[in-house]
Amino acid sequence: MTEELIVNRRIVLNSRPVGAPTADNFRLEESTVPKIPSGKILLRSLYLSLDPYMRGRMSDAPSYAPPVALGETMVGGTVSRVVASEHPDYRVGDLVLGYSGWQDYEITDGTGLTSLDAGMPRPSLALGILGMPGFTAYMGLLDIGRPEAGETVVVAAASGAVGSVVGQIAKLKGCRAVGIAGGPEKCSFVVDELGFDSCIDHHSDDFPQQLAAACPRGIDVYFESVGGAVFNAVLPLLNVRARIPLCGLIAHYNDTELPAGPDHLPLLTKTLLTKRIKMQGFIIFDDYGSRFDEFFKQMNTWFNEGKIKYREDIVDGFENAPQAFIGLLEGRNFGKMVVRVAEE
Ligand code: NDP
């Protein structure tokens, strides 16, 4: 009897984007999966995480991590099932969190894999609330933002994977949480479902005035994920000794040059100086990797107690990953963006 050939689809970086990524920056390739050698396992991707940092990997500009080479598989976190094993530590059926990237299958020796409970009810959560984005929200807010009860915490991209968690932790710490999101539907969700005190639509013509009205006692912590016009509206509202965890700058990821117009740098530095504001960037696993267990224990408890809610935006079909990723950078996702690569 002949063994059935397994075909692996992978999406590679076809060309580097100039400005916003387009479909032709990606290329779908197919190849057959070879027999796995001793000491290795074959993983079948079930869920692929799509995250804004991937835009940085598509570029060869200097950054904190090396770029994806042209023709190489796009990087990405995955939840996978072991479908064949020649490795003593893994059995067929095991569920793992790994980094297989944008592909159906990966042969690996297990380096960097985290075992998940094989019967986990929603394995995709390991890519969101119980994984990298949840960890980012937790450490950025609590270690850099250091919110005190009664303070006002403003959260950019508030309906998304990171921001939705930041505001809910702020509420658990007794703060006033004000979200910023794109559109009335996202803003309603942030207030009605997640329990923020207020949420302002950054597409509104009077967005700066609405934000000021929602923060009558100024802003003590601003969780920055966006930059651009959102940061410009936040800057004058910051209180003395405010803290700014600088998590991301998604409004600028597609920039090809510095924006034209007034130079805001003197205003920024004067505000930081006179108000004695602390602004600190962080890269979650580089800076806080050793504290993942602490985060996981606390977040798992909060989540199981219903104290933190989480929304996923699940896209079916591996071939839809490029369009979903392009949409993520344009705010078309609503919650943590995940691609369902295969049925569990
Ligand atoms: P989200 O799930 O929040 O999705 C991205 C959202 O960003 C969009 O839905 C959109 O929301 C918003 N957005 C996009 N463009 C703009 C714009 N021009 N102006 C305002 N908002 C915009 O993504 P994540 O939660 O995964 O990531 C949020 C941020 O955190 C990103 O900047 C990311 O790079 C960063 N990050 C940083 C990490 C670190 O270690 N430092 C780790 C993980 C994430 P809307 O429609 O509401 O505008």
Coordinates of C-alpha atoms and ligand atoms in Angstrom, one line a residue:
M1 CA 0.0 0.0 0.0
T2 CA 1.4 3.5 -0.9
E3 CA 1.4 6.2 1.8
E4 CA -0.8 9.2 1.1
L5 CA 1.2 12.2 0.1
I6 CA 0.7 15.3 2.3
V7 CA 0.8 18.6 0.6
N8 CA 2.0 21.7 2.5
R9 CA 0.7 25.1 1.5
R10 CA 2.8 28.0 2.6
I11 CA 2.6 31.7 2.1
V12 CA 6.0 33.3 1.4
L13 CA 7.1 36.9 1.2
N14 CA 7.0 37.6 -2.6
S15 CA 8.1 41.2 -2.5
R16 CA 8.6 44.0 0.1
P17 CA 5.7 46.4 0.4
V18 CA 6.1 50.1 -0.3
G19 CA 3.5 51.7 2.0
A20 CA 0.5 49.5 2.7
P21 CA 1.0 45.8 1.9
T22 CA -0.9 44.4 -1.2
A23 CA -1.8 40.9 -2.2
D24 CA 1.1 40.6 -4.6
N25 CA 3.6 41.0 -1.7
F26 CA 2.5 37.4 -0.8
R27 CA 2.9 34.2 -2.8
L28 CA 1.3 30.8 -2.2
E29 CA 3.5 27.8 -2.7
E30 CA 2.8 24.0 -2.4
S31 CA 5.2 21.2 -1.8
T32 CA 4.9 17.6 -0.5
V33 CA 5.8 16.9 3.1
P34 CA 8.8 14.5 3.3
K35 CA 9.0 11.5 5.7
I36 CA 9.9 12.8 9.1
P37 CA 13.3 11.8 10.4
S38 CA 14.0 10.4 13.9
G39 CA 13.8 13.0 16.7
K40 CA 11.3 15.1 14.9
I41 CA 7.5 15.7 14.7
L42 CA 5.1 16.8 12.1
L43 CA 2.8 19.6 13.1
R44 CA -0.6 20.4 11.5
S45 CA -1.4 24.1 12.0
L46 CA -4.9 24.7 13.3
Y47 CA -4.8 28.4 14.0
L48 CA -2.5 31.1 12.8
S49 CA -2.2 34.4 14.6
L50 CA -2.1 37.6 12.6
D51 CA -0.4 40.5 14.4
P52 CA 0.6 44.0 13.4
Y53 CA 4.3 43.3 14.1
M54 CA 4.4 41.2 10.9
R55 CA 4.3 44.4 8.9
G56 CA 7.8 45.2 10.4
R57 CA 9.1 41.7 9.3
M58 CA 8.1 42.4 5.7
S59 CA 10.4 45.4 5.6
D60 CA 14.2 45.2 5.7
A61 CA 14.5 48.5 7.6
P62 CA 16.6 48.0 10.8
S63 CA 14.4 46.8 13.7
Y64 CA 14.5 44.8 16.9
A65 CA 14.0 41.5 14.9
P66 CA 15.4 40.4 11.6
P67 CA 13.2 40.7 8.5
V68 CA 11.6 37.7 6.6
A69 CA 13.8 37.0 3.6
L70 CA 12.2 37.2 0.2
G71 CA 10.9 33.8 -0.7
E72 CA 10.8 32.7 2.9
T73 CA 7.6 31.6 4.8
M74 CA 5.9 34.5 6.6
V75 CA 6.5 34.2 10.4
G76 CA 3.7 33.8 12.9
G77 CA 2.5 32.1 16.0
T78 CA 0.4 29.0 15.6
V79 CA -1.6 26.4 17.5
S80 CA -1.0 23.0 16.0
R81 CA -1.7 19.3 16.5
V82 CA 1.0 16.7 16.3
V83 CA 0.1 14.4 13.4
A84 CA 3.2 12.2 13.3
S85 CA 6.0 11.8 15.8
E86 CA 9.4 10.3 15.8
H87 CA 10.2 12.2 19.0
P88 CA 10.1 10.6 22.5
D89 CA 8.5 13.6 24.1
Y90 CA 5.5 14.1 21.8
R91 CA 2.6 11.8 20.9
V92 CA 0.2 12.0 17.9
G93 CA -2.8 14.2 19.0
D94 CA -0.7 16.5 21.3
L95 CA -1.7 20.2 21.0
V96 CA 1.2 22.7 21.0
L97 CA 1.8 26.5 20.7
G98 CA 4.6 27.2 18.3
Y99 CA 5.9 29.4 15.6
S100 CA 5.3 27.5 12.4
G101 CA 4.4 30.6 10.4
W102 CA 2.0 30.9 7.5
Q103 CA 1.9 27.2 6.5
D104 CA -0.2 24.1 6.9
Y105 CA 2.6 21.8 8.2
E106 CA 5.9 22.1 9.9
I107 CA 8.6 19.5 10.7
T108 CA 10.4 20.4 13.9
D109 CA 12.5 18.9 16.7
G110 CA 10.2 20.6 19.2
T111 CA 12.5 23.6 20.0
G112 CA 10.4 26.5 21.3
L113 CA 7.1 24.6 21.5
T114 CA 4.8 24.9 24.5
S115 CA 2.5 22.0 25.2
L116 CA -1.2 22.9 25.6
D117 CA -3.9 20.8 27.2
A118 CA -4.9 18.5 24.4
G119 CA -8.6 19.0 25.3
M120 CA -8.4 22.8 25.6
P121 CA -11.9 24.1 24.7
R122 CA -10.7 27.2 22.7
P123 CA -7.1 26.6 21.7
S124 CA -6.9 29.8 19.7
L125 CA -7.0 31.7 23.1
A126 CA -3.3 30.7 23.4
L127 CA -2.6 33.2 20.6
G128 CA -4.6 36.0 22.3
I129 CA -5.8 36.6 25.8
L130 CA -3.7 33.8 27.2
G131 CA -0.7 34.4 25.0
M132 CA 1.4 37.2 23.5
P133 CA -1.3 40.0 23.2
G134 CA -2.7 39.4 26.7
F135 CA 0.8 39.3 28.1
T136 CA 1.6 42.6 26.3
A137 CA -1.4 44.2 27.9
Y138 CA -0.7 42.9 31.3
M139 CA 3.0 43.8 31.6
G140 CA 2.8 47.1 29.7
L141 CA 0.0 48.4 31.9
L142 CA 1.0 47.1 35.2
D143 CA 4.8 47.3 35.0
I144 CA 5.2 50.6 33.0
G145 CA 1.7 52.2 33.4
R146 CA 1.5 51.4 37.1
P147 CA -2.1 52.6 37.4
E148 CA -3.5 53.6 40.8
A149 CA -7.1 53.4 41.8
G150 CA -9.0 56.5 40.8
E151 CA -6.7 57.4 38.0
T152 CA -7.7 57.8 34.3
V153 CA -6.3 55.3 31.9
V154 CA -6.7 56.0 28.2
V155 CA -6.3 53.0 25.8
A156 CA -5.7 53.3 22.1
A157 CA -7.0 50.5 19.7
A158 CA -9.3 49.6 22.6
S159 CA -11.4 46.9 20.9
G160 CA -8.4 45.0 19.7
A161 CA -6.3 42.1 21.0
V162 CA -4.1 44.1 23.3
G163 CA -6.2 47.2 24.1
S164 CA -9.4 45.3 25.1
V165 CA -7.4 43.6 27.8
V166 CA -5.6 46.8 29.0
G167 CA -8.8 48.6 29.7
Q168 CA -10.4 45.7 31.6
I169 CA -7.3 45.3 33.8
A170 CA -7.5 49.1 34.5
K171 CA -11.1 48.6 35.6
L172 CA -10.0 45.7 37.9
K173 CA -7.5 48.1 39.4
G174 CA -10.2 50.7 40.2
C175 CA -9.3 53.1 37.4
R176 CA -11.5 55.1 35.0
A177 CA -10.9 53.4 31.6
V178 CA -11.4 55.4 28.4
G179 CA -11.0 53.7 25.1
I180 CA -10.3 55.0 21.6
A181 CA -11.5 52.9 18.7
G182 CA -12.6 53.2 15.1
G183 CA -16.3 53.5 14.6
P184 CA -19.5 53.3 16.7
E185 CA -19.8 49.5 16.6
K186 CA -16.4 49.0 18.2
C187 CA -17.0 51.8 20.7
S188 CA -20.3 50.3 21.8
F189 CA -18.6 47.0 22.3
V190 CA -15.8 48.6 24.3
V191 CA -18.3 50.2 26.8
D192 CA -21.2 47.7 26.8
E193 CA -19.4 44.4 26.6
L194 CA -15.9 45.2 28.0
G195 CA -17.1 47.6 30.7
F196 CA -14.9 50.6 29.9
D197 CA -16.3 53.9 31.2
S198 CA -16.3 55.6 27.8
C199 CA -15.0 55.1 24.3
I200 CA -14.3 57.7 21.7
D201 CA -14.4 57.2 17.9
H202 CA -11.1 58.5 16.5
H203 CA -12.9 58.9 13.1
S204 CA -15.2 61.6 14.5
D205 CA -14.5 65.2 13.3
D206 CA -14.4 66.5 16.9
F207 CA -12.5 63.5 18.3
P208 CA -10.0 65.7 20.4
Q209 CA -12.9 67.6 22.0
Q210 CA -14.8 64.3 22.8
L211 CA -11.6 62.8 24.3
A212 CA -11.1 65.9 26.5
A213 CA -14.7 65.7 27.7
A214 CA -14.3 62.0 28.5
C215 CA -11.2 62.8 30.6
P216 CA -12.3 65.7 32.9
R217 CA -9.5 65.0 35.3
G218 CA -6.8 64.6 32.6
I219 CA -5.0 61.4 31.7
D220 CA -2.7 59.6 34.1
V221 CA -1.8 56.6 32.0
Y222 CA -1.9 56.5 28.2
F223 CA -1.4 53.0 26.7
E224 CA 0.0 53.9 23.2
S225 CA -0.5 51.5 20.3
V226 CA -1.3 53.9 17.5
G227 CA 0.5 57.2 17.3
G228 CA -0.5 59.8 14.7
A229 CA -3.7 61.9 15.2
V230 CA -4.6 59.8 18.2
F231 CA -1.4 60.7 20.1
N232 CA -1.8 64.3 19.1
A233 CA -5.2 64.4 20.8
V234 CA -3.9 62.7 23.9
L235 CA -0.8 64.9 24.4
P236 CA -2.4 68.1 25.8
L237 CA -4.6 66.1 28.2
L238 CA -1.7 64.3 30.0
N239 CA -1.3 65.0 33.7
V240 CA 1.8 65.7 35.7
R241 CA 3.7 62.4 36.2
A242 CA 1.6 60.6 33.6
R243 CA 3.0 57.3 32.4
I244 CA 3.0 56.1 28.7
P245 CA 3.7 52.5 28.0
L246 CA 4.8 52.7 24.3
C247 CA 3.5 49.5 22.9
G248 CA 3.0 50.2 19.2
L249 CA 2.6 52.8 16.5
I250 CA 0.3 51.1 14.0
A251 CA -0.8 54.4 12.3
H252 CA 2.9 54.7 11.1
Y253 CA 3.7 51.1 10.1
N254 CA 3.0 51.8 6.4
D255 CA 4.8 55.2 6.4
T256 CA 7.4 55.6 3.7
E257 CA 8.7 58.9 5.0
L258 CA 8.2 61.3 7.9
P259 CA 4.9 63.1 7.7
A260 CA 4.8 66.6 6.3
G261 CA 3.4 69.5 8.3
P262 CA 4.2 71.0 11.7
D263 CA 7.0 69.5 13.7
H264 CA 5.4 68.2 16.9
L265 CA 8.8 67.2 18.5
P266 CA 9.3 70.4 20.5
L267 CA 5.8 70.2 21.9
L268 CA 6.3 66.5 22.8
T269 CA 9.6 67.0 24.6
K270 CA 8.4 70.2 26.4
T271 CA 5.4 68.3 27.6
L272 CA 7.5 65.3 28.8
L273 CA 9.9 67.7 30.6
T274 CA 7.5 70.1 32.2
K275 CA 5.0 67.5 33.3
R276 CA 7.7 65.0 34.2
I277 CA 6.1 62.2 32.1
K278 CA 7.6 58.8 31.8
M279 CA 7.3 57.2 28.3
Q280 CA 8.8 53.8 27.9
G281 CA 8.8 51.4 24.9
F282 CA 8.9 47.7 25.4
I283 CA 9.1 44.5 23.3
I284 CA 7.1 41.9 25.3
F285 CA 9.2 38.7 25.2
D286 CA 12.5 40.5 25.0
D287 CA 11.8 42.5 28.1
Y288 CA 9.4 40.4 30.1
G289 CA 9.8 36.8 28.9
S290 CA 10.8 35.5 32.4
R291 CA 7.4 36.7 33.8
F292 CA 5.1 34.8 31.4
D293 CA 4.1 32.2 34.1
E294 CA 3.1 35.0 36.5
F295 CA 1.0 36.6 33.8
F296 CA -0.6 33.3 32.7
K297 CA -1.6 32.3 36.2
Q298 CA -3.3 35.6 36.9
M299 CA -5.0 36.0 33.5
N300 CA -6.2 32.4 33.4
T301 CA -7.9 33.1 36.8
W302 CA -9.5 36.3 35.7
F303 CA -10.7 34.8 32.4
N304 CA -12.2 31.7 34.1
E305 CA -13.9 33.9 36.7
G306 CA -15.4 36.0 33.8
K307 CA -13.6 39.1 34.9
I308 CA -12.0 39.6 31.5
K309 CA -13.9 39.2 28.3
Y310 CA -12.3 38.5 24.9
R311 CA -13.4 38.8 21.3
E312 CA -11.8 36.9 18.5
D313 CA -12.1 37.7 14.8
I314 CA -11.7 34.3 13.2
V315 CA -11.1 34.1 9.4
D316 CA -11.7 30.7 7.8
G317 CA -9.3 29.4 5.2
F318 CA -5.5 29.7 5.1
E319 CA -5.6 31.3 1.6
N320 CA -7.4 34.3 3.2
A321 CA -4.5 35.2 5.5
P322 CA -3.0 37.9 3.3
Q323 CA -6.3 39.8 2.9
A324 CA -7.0 39.4 6.6
F325 CA -3.6 40.8 7.4
I326 CA -4.0 43.7 5.1
G327 CA -7.4 44.4 6.7
L328 CA -5.8 44.3 10.2
L329 CA -3.6 47.3 9.3
E330 CA -6.7 49.2 8.1
G331 CA -8.8 48.5 11.2
R332 CA -11.1 46.0 9.5
N333 CA -10.6 43.4 12.2
F334 CA -12.9 43.4 15.2
G335 CA -11.1 41.6 18.0
K336 CA -8.0 39.3 18.0
M337 CA -7.4 38.3 14.4
V338 CA -6.8 34.6 13.9
V339 CA -6.9 32.4 10.8
R340 CA -8.5 29.0 11.2
V341 CA -6.2 26.9 9.1
A342 CA -7.8 23.5 9.7
E343 CA -10.7 22.1 11.7
E344 CA -9.7 20.9 15.1
Ligands
NDP1 P1 -5.5 45.1 17.1 O1 -6.3 43.8 17.3 O2 -5.8 46.2 18.0 O3 -5.7 45.5 15.6 C1 -5.1 46.7 15.1 C2 -6.0 47.9 15.3 O4 -5.3 49.1 15.2 C3 -7.1 48.0 14.2 O5 -8.2 47.2 14.4 C4 -7.4 49.5 14.3 O6 -8.5 49.6 15.3 C5 -6.2 50.1 14.9 N1 -5.6 51.0 13.9 C6 -5.0 50.7 12.7 N2 -4.6 51.8 12.0 C7 -4.9 52.8 12.8 C8 -4.8 54.2 12.7 N3 -4.2 54.8 11.6 N4 -5.2 55.0 13.6 C9 -5.8 54.5 14.7 N5 -6.0 53.2 14.9 C10 -5.6 52.4 14.0 O7 -3.9 44.8 17.2 P2 -3.1 44.3 18.4 O8 -3.9 44.4 19.7 O9 -2.6 43.0 18.1 O10 -1.9 45.3 18.5 C11 -2.1 46.6 19.0 C12 -0.8 47.4 19.0 O11 0.1 46.7 19.9 C13 0.0 47.4 17.7 O12 0.6 48.7 17.5 C14 1.0 46.3 17.8 O13 2.1 46.5 17.0 C15 1.3 46.5 19.3 N6 2.0 45.3 19.9 C16 3.2 45.5 20.5 C17 3.8 44.5 21.2 C18 5.1 44.8 21.9 O14 5.7 43.9 22.4 N7 5.5 46.1 22.0 C19 3.2 43.2 21.3 C20 1.9 43.1 20.6 C21 1.3 44.1 20.0 P3 -9.6 50.8 15.1 O15 -10.5 50.3 14.0 O16 -10.2 50.8 16.5 O17 -8.9 52.1 14.8

